[in-house]
Coordinates of C-alpha atoms and ligand atoms in Angstrom, one line a residue:
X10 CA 15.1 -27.3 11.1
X11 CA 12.4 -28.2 8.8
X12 CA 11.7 -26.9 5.1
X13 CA 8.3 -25.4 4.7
X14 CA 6.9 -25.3 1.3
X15 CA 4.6 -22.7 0.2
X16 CA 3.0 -23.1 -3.4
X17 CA 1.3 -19.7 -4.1
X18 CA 3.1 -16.4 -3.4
X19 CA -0.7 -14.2 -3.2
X20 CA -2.1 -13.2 0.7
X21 CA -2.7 -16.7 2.0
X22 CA 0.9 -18.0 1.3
X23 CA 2.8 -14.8 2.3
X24 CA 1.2 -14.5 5.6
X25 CA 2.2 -17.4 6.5
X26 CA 5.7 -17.2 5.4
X27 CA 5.8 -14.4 7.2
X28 CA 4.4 -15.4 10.4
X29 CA 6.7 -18.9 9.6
X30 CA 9.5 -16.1 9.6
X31 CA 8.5 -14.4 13.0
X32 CA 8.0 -17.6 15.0
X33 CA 10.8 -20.1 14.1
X34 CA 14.2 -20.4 12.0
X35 CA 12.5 -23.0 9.7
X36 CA 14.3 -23.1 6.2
X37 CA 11.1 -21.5 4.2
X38 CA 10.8 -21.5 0.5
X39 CA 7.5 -20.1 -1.5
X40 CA 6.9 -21.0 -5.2
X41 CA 4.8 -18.8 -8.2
X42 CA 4.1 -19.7 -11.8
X43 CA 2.8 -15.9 -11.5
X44 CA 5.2 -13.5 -10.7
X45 CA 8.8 -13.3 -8.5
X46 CA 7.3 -11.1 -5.6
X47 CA 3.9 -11.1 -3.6
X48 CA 1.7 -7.9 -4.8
X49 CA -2.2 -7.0 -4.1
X50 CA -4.5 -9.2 -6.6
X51 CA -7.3 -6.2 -5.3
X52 CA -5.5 -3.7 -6.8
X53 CA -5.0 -4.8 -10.3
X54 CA -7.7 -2.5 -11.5
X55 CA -6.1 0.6 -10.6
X56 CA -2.6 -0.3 -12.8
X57 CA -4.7 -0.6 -16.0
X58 CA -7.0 2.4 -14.9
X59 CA -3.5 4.7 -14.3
X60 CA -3.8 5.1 -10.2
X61 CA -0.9 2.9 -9.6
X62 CA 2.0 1.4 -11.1
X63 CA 2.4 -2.8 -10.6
X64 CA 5.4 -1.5 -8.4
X65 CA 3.0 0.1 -6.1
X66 CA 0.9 -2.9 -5.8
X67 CA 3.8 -4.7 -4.2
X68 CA 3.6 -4.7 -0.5
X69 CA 7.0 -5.1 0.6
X70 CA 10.2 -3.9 -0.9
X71 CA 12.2 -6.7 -3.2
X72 CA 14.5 -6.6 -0.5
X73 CA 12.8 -8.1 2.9
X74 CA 12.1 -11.5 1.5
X75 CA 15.9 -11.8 1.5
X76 CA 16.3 -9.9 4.6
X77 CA 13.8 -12.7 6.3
X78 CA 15.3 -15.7 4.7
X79 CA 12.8 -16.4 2.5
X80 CA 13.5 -18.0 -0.6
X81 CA 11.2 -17.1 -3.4
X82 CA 11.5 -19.8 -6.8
X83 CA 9.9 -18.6 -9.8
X84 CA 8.2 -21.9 -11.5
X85 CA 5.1 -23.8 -12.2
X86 CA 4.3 -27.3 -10.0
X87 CA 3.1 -29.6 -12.0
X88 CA 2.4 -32.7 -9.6
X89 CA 3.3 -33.1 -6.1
X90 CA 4.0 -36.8 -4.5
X91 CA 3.2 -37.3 -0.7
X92 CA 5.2 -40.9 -0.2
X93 CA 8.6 -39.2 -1.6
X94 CA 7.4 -35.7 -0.2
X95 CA 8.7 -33.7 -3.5
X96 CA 7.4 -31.6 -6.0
X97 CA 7.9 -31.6 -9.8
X98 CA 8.1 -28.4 -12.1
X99 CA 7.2 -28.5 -15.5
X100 CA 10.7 -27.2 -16.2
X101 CA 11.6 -31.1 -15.1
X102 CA 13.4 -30.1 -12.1
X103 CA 12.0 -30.9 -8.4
X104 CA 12.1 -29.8 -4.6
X105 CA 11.7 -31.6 -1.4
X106 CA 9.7 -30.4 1.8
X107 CA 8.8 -31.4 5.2
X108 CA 5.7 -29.6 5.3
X109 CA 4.1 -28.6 2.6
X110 CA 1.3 -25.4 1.8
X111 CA -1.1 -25.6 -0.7
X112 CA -2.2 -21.9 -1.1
X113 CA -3.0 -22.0 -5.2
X114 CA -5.7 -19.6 -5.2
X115 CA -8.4 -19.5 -8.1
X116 CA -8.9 -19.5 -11.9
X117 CA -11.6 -17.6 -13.8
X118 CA -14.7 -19.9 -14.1
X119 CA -15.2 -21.2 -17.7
X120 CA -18.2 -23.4 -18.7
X121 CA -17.3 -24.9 -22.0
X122 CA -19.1 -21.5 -24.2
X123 CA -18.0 -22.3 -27.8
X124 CA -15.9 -19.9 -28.5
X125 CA -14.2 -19.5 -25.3
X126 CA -10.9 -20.2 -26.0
X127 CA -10.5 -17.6 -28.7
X128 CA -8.0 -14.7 -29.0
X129 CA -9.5 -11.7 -27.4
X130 CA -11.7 -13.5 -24.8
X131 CA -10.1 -13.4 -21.3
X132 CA -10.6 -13.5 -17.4
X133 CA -9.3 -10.8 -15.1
X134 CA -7.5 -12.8 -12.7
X135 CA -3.6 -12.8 -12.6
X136 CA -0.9 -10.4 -13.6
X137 CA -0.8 -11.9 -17.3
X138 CA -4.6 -11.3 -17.4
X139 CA -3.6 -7.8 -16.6
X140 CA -0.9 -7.6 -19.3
X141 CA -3.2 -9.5 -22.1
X142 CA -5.8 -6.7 -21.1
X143 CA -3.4 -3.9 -22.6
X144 CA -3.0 -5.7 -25.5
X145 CA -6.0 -7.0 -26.1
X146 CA -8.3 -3.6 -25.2
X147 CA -5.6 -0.8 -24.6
X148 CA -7.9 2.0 -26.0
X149 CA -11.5 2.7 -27.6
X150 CA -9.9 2.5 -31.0
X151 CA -8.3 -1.3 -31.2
X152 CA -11.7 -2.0 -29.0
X153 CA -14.5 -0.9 -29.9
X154 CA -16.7 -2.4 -27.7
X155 CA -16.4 -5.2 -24.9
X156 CA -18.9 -7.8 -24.1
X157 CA -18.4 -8.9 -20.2
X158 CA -20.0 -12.8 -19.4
X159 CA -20.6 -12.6 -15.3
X160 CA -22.2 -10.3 -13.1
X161 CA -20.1 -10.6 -10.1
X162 CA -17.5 -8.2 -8.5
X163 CA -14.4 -8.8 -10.9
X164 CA -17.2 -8.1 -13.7
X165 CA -18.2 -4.7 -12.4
X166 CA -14.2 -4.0 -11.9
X167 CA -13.7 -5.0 -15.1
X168 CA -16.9 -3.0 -16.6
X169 CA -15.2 0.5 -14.6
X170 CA -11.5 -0.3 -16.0
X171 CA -12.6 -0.5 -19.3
X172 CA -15.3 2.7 -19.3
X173 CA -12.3 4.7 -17.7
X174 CA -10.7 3.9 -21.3
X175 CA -14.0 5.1 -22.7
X176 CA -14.4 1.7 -24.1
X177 CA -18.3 1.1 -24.7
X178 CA -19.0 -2.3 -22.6
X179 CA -22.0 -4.8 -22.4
X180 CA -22.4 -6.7 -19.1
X181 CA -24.8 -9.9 -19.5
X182 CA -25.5 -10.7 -16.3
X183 CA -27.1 -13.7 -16.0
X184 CA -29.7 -13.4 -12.6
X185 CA -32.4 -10.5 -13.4
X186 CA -30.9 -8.0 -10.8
X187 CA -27.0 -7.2 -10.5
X188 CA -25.9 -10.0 -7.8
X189 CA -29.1 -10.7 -6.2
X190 CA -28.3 -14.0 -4.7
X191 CA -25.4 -12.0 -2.4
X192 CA -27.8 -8.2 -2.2
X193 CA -31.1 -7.8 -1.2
X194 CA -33.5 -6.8 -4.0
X195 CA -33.4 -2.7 -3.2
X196 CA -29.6 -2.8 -3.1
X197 CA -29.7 -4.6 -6.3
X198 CA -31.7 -2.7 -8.0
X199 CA -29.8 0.7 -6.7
X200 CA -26.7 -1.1 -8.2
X201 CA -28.4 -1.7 -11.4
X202 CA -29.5 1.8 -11.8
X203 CA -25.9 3.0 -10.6
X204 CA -24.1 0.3 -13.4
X205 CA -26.1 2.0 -16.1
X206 CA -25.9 5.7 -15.1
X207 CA -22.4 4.9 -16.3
X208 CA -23.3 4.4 -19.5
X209 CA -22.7 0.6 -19.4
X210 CA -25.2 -1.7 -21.6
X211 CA -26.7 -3.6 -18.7
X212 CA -28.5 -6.9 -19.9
X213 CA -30.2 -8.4 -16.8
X214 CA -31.4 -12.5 -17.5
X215 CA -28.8 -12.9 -20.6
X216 CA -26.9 -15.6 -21.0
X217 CA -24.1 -16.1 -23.5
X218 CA -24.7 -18.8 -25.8
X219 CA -21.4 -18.8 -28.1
X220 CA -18.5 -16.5 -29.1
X221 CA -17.9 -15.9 -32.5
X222 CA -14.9 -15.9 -34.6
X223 CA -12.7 -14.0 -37.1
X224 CA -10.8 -15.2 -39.8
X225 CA -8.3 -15.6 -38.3
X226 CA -9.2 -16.7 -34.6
X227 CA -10.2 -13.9 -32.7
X228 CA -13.3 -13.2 -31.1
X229 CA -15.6 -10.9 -33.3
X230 CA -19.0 -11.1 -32.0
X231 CA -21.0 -13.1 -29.3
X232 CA -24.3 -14.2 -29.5
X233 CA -27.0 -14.3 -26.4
X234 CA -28.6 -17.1 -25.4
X235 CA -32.2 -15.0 -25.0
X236 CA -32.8 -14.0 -27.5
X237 CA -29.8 -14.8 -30.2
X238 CA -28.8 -11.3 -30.6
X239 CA -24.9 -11.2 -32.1
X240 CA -23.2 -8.2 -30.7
X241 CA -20.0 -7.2 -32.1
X242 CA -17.0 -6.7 -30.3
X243 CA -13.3 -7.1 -29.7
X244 CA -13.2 -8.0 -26.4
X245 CA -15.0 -10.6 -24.3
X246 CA -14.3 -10.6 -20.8
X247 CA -15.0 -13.9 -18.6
X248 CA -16.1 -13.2 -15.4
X249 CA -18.3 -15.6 -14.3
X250 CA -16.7 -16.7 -10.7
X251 CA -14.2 -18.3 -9.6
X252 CA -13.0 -22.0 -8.9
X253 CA -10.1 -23.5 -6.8
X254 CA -6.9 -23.3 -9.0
X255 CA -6.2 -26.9 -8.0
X256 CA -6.0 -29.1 -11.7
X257 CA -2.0 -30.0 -10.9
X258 CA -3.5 -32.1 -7.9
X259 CA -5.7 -35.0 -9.4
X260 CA -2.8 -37.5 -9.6
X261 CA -1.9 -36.6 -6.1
X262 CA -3.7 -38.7 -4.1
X263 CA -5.1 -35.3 -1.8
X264 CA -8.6 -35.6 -1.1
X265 CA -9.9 -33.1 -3.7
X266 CA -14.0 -32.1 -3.7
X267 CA -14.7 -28.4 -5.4
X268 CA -11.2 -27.1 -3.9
X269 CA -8.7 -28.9 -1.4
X270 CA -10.4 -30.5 1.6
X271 CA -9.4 -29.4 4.7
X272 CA -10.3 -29.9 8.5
X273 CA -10.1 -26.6 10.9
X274 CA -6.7 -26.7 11.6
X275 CA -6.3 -26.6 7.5
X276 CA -4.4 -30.3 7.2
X277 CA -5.6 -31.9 3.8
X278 CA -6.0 -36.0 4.1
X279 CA -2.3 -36.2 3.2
X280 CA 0.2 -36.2 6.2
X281 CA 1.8 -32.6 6.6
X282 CA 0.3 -31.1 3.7
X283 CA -2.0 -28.0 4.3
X284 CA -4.4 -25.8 1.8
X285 CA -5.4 -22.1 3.0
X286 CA -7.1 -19.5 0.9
X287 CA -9.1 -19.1 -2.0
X288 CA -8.4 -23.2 -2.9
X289 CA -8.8 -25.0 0.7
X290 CA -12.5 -26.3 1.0
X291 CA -14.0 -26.2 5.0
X292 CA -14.7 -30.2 5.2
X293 CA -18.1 -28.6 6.9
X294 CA -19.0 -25.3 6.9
X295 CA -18.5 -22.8 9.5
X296 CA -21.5 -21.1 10.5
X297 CA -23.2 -19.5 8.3
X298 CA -20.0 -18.9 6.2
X299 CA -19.6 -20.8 2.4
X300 CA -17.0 -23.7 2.4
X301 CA -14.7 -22.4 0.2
X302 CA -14.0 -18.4 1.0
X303 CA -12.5 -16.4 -2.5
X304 CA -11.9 -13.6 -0.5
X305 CA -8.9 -11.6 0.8
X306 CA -9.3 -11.3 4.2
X307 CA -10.0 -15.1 4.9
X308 CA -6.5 -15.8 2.9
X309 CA -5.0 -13.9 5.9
X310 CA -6.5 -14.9 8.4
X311 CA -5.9 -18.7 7.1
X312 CA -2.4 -17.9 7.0
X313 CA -1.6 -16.6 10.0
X314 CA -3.3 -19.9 12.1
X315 CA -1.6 -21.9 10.1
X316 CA 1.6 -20.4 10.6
X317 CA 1.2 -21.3 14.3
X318 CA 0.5 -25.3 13.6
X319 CA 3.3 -25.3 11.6
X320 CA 5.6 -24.1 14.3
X321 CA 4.4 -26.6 17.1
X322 CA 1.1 -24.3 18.2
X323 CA -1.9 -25.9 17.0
X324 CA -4.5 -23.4 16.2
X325 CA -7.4 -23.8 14.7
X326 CA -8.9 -21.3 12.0
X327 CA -11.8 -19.7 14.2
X328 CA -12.1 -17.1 11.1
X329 CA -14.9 -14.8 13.5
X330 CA -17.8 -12.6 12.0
X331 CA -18.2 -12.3 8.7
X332 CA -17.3 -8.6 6.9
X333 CA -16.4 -7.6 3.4
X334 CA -16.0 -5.0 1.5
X335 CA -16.0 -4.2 -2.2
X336 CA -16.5 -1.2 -4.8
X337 CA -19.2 -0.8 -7.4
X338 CA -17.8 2.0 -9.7
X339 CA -17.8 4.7 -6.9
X340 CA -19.8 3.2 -4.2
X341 CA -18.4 1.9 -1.4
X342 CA -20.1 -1.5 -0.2
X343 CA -19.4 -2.8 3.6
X344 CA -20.6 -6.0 5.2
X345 CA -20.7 -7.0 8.6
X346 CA -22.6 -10.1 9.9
X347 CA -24.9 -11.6 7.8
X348 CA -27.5 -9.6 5.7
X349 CA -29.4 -12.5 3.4
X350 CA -30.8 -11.8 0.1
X351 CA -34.3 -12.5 -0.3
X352 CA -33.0 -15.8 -2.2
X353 CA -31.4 -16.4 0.7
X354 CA -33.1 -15.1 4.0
X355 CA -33.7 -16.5 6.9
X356 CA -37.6 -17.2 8.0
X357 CA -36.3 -15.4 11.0
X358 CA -34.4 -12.4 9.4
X359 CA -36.3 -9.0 9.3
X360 CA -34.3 -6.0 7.4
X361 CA -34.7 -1.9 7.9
X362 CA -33.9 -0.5 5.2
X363 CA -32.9 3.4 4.4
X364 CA -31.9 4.6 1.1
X365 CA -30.7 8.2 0.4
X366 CA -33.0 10.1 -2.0
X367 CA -29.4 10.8 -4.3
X368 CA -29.3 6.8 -5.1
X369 CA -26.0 6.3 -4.3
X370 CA -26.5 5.6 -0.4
X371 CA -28.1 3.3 1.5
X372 CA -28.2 0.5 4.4
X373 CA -29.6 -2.2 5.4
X374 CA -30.2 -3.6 9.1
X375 CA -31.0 -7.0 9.8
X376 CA -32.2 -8.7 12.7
X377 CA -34.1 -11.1 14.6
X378 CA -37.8 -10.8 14.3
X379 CA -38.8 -11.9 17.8
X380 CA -35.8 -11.3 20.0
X381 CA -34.5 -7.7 18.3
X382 CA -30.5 -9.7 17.9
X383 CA -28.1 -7.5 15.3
X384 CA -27.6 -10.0 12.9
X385 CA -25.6 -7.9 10.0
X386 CA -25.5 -5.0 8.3
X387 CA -25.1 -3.7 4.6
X388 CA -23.8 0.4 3.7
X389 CA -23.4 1.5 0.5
X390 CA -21.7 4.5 0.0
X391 CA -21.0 5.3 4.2
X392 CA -17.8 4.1 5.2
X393 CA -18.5 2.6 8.6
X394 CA -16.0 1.0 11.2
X395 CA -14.8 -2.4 11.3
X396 CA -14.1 -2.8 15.3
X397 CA -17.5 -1.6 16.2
X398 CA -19.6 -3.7 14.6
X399 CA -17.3 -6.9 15.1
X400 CA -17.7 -5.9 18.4
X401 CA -22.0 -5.3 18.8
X402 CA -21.8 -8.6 17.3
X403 CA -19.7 -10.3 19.8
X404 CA -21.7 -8.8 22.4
X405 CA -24.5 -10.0 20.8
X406 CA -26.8 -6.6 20.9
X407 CA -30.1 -5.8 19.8
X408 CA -31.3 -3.7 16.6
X409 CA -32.4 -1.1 18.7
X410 CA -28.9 -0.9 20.6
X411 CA -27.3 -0.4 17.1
X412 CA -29.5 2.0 15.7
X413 CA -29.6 4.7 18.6
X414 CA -25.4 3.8 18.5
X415 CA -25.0 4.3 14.9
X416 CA -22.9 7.2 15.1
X417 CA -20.1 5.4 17.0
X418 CA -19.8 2.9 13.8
X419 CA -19.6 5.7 11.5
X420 CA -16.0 6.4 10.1
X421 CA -17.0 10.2 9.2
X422 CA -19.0 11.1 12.0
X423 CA -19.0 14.6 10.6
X424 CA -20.9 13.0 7.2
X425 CA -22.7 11.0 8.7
X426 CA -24.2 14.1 10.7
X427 CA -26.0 14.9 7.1
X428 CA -27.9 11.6 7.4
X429 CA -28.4 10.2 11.1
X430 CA -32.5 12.0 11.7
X431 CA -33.3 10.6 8.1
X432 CA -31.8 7.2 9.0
X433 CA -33.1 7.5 12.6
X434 CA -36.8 8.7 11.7
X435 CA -36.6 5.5 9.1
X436 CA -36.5 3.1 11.7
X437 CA -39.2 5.0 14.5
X438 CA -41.3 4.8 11.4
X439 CA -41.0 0.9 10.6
X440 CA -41.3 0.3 14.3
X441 CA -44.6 2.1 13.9
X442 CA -45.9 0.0 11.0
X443 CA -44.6 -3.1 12.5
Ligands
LIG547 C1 -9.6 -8.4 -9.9 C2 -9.8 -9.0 -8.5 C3 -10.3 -8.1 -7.5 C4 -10.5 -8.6 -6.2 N1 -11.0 -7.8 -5.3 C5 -11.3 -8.3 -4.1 C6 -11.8 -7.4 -3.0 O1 -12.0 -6.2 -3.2 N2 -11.9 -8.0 -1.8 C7 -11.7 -9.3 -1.5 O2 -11.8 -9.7 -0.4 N3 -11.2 -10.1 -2.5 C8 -11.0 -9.6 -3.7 N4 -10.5 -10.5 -4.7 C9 -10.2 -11.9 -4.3 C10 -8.8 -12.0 -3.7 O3 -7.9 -11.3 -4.5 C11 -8.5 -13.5 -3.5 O4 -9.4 -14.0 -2.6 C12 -7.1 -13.6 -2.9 O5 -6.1 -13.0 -3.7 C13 -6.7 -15.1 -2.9 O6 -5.4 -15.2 -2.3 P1 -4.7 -16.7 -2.3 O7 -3.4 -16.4 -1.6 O8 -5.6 -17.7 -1.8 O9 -4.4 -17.0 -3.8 P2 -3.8 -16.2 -5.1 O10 -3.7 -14.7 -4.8 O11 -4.6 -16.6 -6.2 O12 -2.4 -16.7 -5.2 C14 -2.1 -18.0 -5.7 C15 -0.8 -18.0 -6.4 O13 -0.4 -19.4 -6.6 C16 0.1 -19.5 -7.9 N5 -0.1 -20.9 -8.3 C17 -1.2 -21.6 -8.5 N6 -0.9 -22.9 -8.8 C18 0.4 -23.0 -9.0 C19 1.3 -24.1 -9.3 N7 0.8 -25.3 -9.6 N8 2.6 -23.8 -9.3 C20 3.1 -22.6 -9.0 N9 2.3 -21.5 -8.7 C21 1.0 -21.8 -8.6 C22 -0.8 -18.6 -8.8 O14 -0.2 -18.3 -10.0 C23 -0.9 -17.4 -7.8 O15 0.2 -16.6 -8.0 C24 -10.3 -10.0 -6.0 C25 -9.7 -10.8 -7.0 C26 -9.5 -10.3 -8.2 C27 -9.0 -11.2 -9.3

C-alpha cells in the first residue's frame, strides 16, 4: 500500500482522491492551508450575495471523506524535499509520501501597484478573500464606493456581488473593450453596454497607477494611470488574473516555468511527484488550448487521469474540445470549440454572427472559410447543450450541418422556438453577401 499525497483540497485534488478511493486501497491523505473540507471556489459569489450559505457550497457531507478513508490535514506546506520524499509545514511538523500531488491552484495576480498591499485592497480568490470581503465592504455605508483593477471574469463577479449590496463600483479595465482578447469585438461591446446598464462606472483603456493611503494604512483613494484621476473609495478589489500558487516550490528542485511543468501524463521532472489543475504547466501545448488551464473543468478532468497513473493505469490527459462557461451579471456565456477574437483569429476563421435586438442575446458561429468545418461556437444568453456540440465537433461537421441542426443543441427548445427564423434568416442572408 502506498501513501498518496495530495496538496490542495479544491476540484483538481479531490477528484483524484476520490477516483484514488474508487480504484485502490492506497493510504490517501490531502492537505489545505484553506479550509478542512473541499467546497465549490465558483460559487463563492453567491454566499456574499445571500443565495447560499458556505455549507451549501460544500459538495459532499463532512462525513464521506471519513467514510472513504481519506485523511484530510488542515496546514500550510512550506517546502517539500524529493531525495527524503517529505513535506514540511510551517507549524514545523512534517509528512512522508510515496507519491506526491501538487494541485495548489492560483493566487490573485499582483504587479507591484504602490499601494497594493494596503488594508482594504483585496483579491477574490479563497475563502478568507470571502470573509475579508464582509469586513472590508459589508454594506453601502462602511463602503462607499469600490474601485475593481482587472477586467476579467472574477472582476465582473466581483462588480455583481458588490452592486447586489448597492455598493457603487468602478471597474478599470485595462483593454478598450470588456475582455476582447478572449470575445469577439460585437460580444464585447454587448458586454460593455450590459456591465454599465447596471449602473457600474465602466472605464475601458484605464490602468491603475497607485493606491492611496489613510492615516492609518488603509486604502482611501486610487489614482489612474490615464489620465491621474484619484477616485475615492474604500475598497479596491484586485482582479487582474491569475498565477500558479506555486512560491513554496523554488527551493524544491521541481522544474518550475510560469506554473509546475508537467508532461501529458502530469509527472513534474521530479520522480513520483505530479501537478494537475490551475498550477500544472502543459510542457507544450495541446492544440489550440493555453498551457496552463485556470479553469474548473480542466481541474477535473486532470484529476481523474491522474488518478488512473497513480493506480498502475497510465493515462494520459487527452482533455478533448474545448467548452466553458461563465456569467456576466445575468447573461449566460457558453463556449464550445474555438471562437477567436479578432486579436486572436485565425487567417482561416470566418464568424456568423446573430445578435438579438433586446441586447442581451447573441451567438457567434465560426468556421472554416474554404471547407465550411464547425470550428466553435459562442451563446450568450441561450443555454445550449454540452453533448451535442462535443459531439458535431468530433464528427467534424460543417457550418451548414450545425446551423439547419441548431435546435437539437438548444437546451429550451421551446425558447429557442422565439429565435430559430431570426437566427436562421441571419445566416441565408450572410451566405447571400458572401
Ligand atoms: C471567484 C471565482 C470564480 C470562478 N468561476 C469559475 C467559473 O465560473 N468557471 C470555471 O471554469 N472556473 C472558475 N473559476 C476558476 C476555478 O475555480 C479554478 O480553476 C479551480 O478552482 C482550480 O482548482 P484547483 O484544484 O486547481 O485549485 P484550487 O481550487 O485553487 O485549490 C488549491 C488549494 O490548495 C491550497 N494550497 C495551495 N498551496 C498550499 C500549500 N503550500 N500548503 C497547503 N495548501 C495549499 C490552497 O489554499 C487551495 O485551497 C473561478 C475562480 C474564482 C476564484
Amino acid at each position: 500500500m502506498e501513501h498518496i499525497v495530495i496538496i490542495g483540497n479544491g476540484i483538481s485534488g479531490i477528484t483524484t482522491a476520490r477516483h484514488v478511493r474508487k480504484l485502490s486501497d492506497n493510504k490517501i491523505t490531502v492537505i489545505s492551508a484553506e479550509t478542512d473540507h473541499f467546497f465549490s471556489r465558483t460559487a463563492l459569489m453567491y454566499i456574499y450575495m445571500g443565495h447560499m450559505k458556505y455549507e451549501h457550497t460544500k459538495p459532499y457531507e463532512d462525513w464521506f471523506w471519513k467514510e472513504n478513508r481519506i485523511e484530510l490535514k488542515r496546514g500550510f506546506v512550506e517546502s517539500v524535499d524529493t531525495a527524503n520524499k517529505s513535506l514540511q509545514f510551517a507549524d514545523g511538523s512534517s509528512l512522508n509520501y510515496d507519491k506526491l500531488v501538487l494541485a495548489t491552484g492560483s493566487k490573485p495576480n499582483k504587479f507591484g501597484w504602490p499601494g497594493q498591499d494596503l488594508q482594504g485592497v483585496q483579491g477574490l480568490y479563497s475563502k478568507q478573500d470571502l470573509d475579508l470581503l464582509e469586513v472590508n465592504a459589508p454594506n453601502k455605508e462602511v463602503c462607499k464606493r469600490a474601485v475593481i483593477v482587472g477586467g476579467g471574469l472574477i472582476g465582473i463577479e466581483l462588480a455583481e456581488m458588490l452592486s447586489t449590496r448597492g455598493i457603487p463600483v468602478t471597474f478599470l479595465v485595462r483593454e478598450d473593450s470588456f475582455w476582447n482578447g478572449v470575445l469577439p469585438n460585437v460580444e464585447s461591446a454587448m458586454i460593455n453596454r450590459h456591465i454599465k446598464n447596471h449602473h457600474i462606472d465602466l472605464r475601458l483603456a484605464s490602468n491603475l497607477k497607485e493606491i492611496l493611503s489613510d492615516e492609518h494604512g488603509r486604502a482611501r483613494a486610487v489614482v489612474i494611470e490615464e489620465t491621474g484621476e484619484e477616485l475615492a473609495c474604500d475598497l479596491v478589489g484586485l482582479t487582474a488574473g491569475v498565477s500558479p500558487n506555486i512560491d513554496f516550490l523554488k527551493d524544491s528542485g521541481i522544474e518550475l516555468g510560469r506554473g509546475i511543468k508537467v508532461n501529458r501524463l502530469l509527472e513534474t521532472s521530479a520522480k513520483n511527484v505530479y501537478a494537475i489543475g490551475d498550477c500544472a504547466e502543459q510542457r507544450e501545448a495541446i492544440g489550440n488550448r493555453r498551457p496552463i488551464e485556470a479553469v474548473w473543468y480542466t481541474g477535473r478532468m486532470m484529476g481523474e487521469a491522474l488518478a488512473q497513473t497513480l493506480c498502475g493505469n497510465p493515462t494520459e490527459y487527452k482533455p478533448g474540445h474545448w467548452f466553458n462557461s461563465a456569467k456576466f451579471f445575468d447573461i449566460e456565456y457558453q463556449t464550445y470549440g474555438w471562437v477567436f477574437s479578432e486579436r486572436n483569429k485565425k487567417d482561416y476563421e470566418q464568424h456568423f454572427h446573430w445578435a438579438h435586438q433586446d441586447d442581451t442575446k447573441c451567438i457567434t458561429v465560426a468556421y472554416h472559410k474554404d471547407s465550411r468545418l464547425f470550428l466553435g461556437i459562442n451563446t450568450f444568453g441561450i443555454r445550449m447543450r454540452h453533448e451535442v456540440f462535443d459531439r458535431w465537433l468530433t464528427e467534424a461537421r460543417d457550418v451548414d450541418y450545425v446551423m439547419a441542426n441548431l435546435k437539437q443543441a438548444n437546451f429550451d427548445p421551446e425558447f429557442f422556438a422565439h429565435f430559430e427564423n431570426s437566427i436562421n434568416q441571419a445566416f441565408a442572408n450572410q451566405l447571400q453577401t458572401a
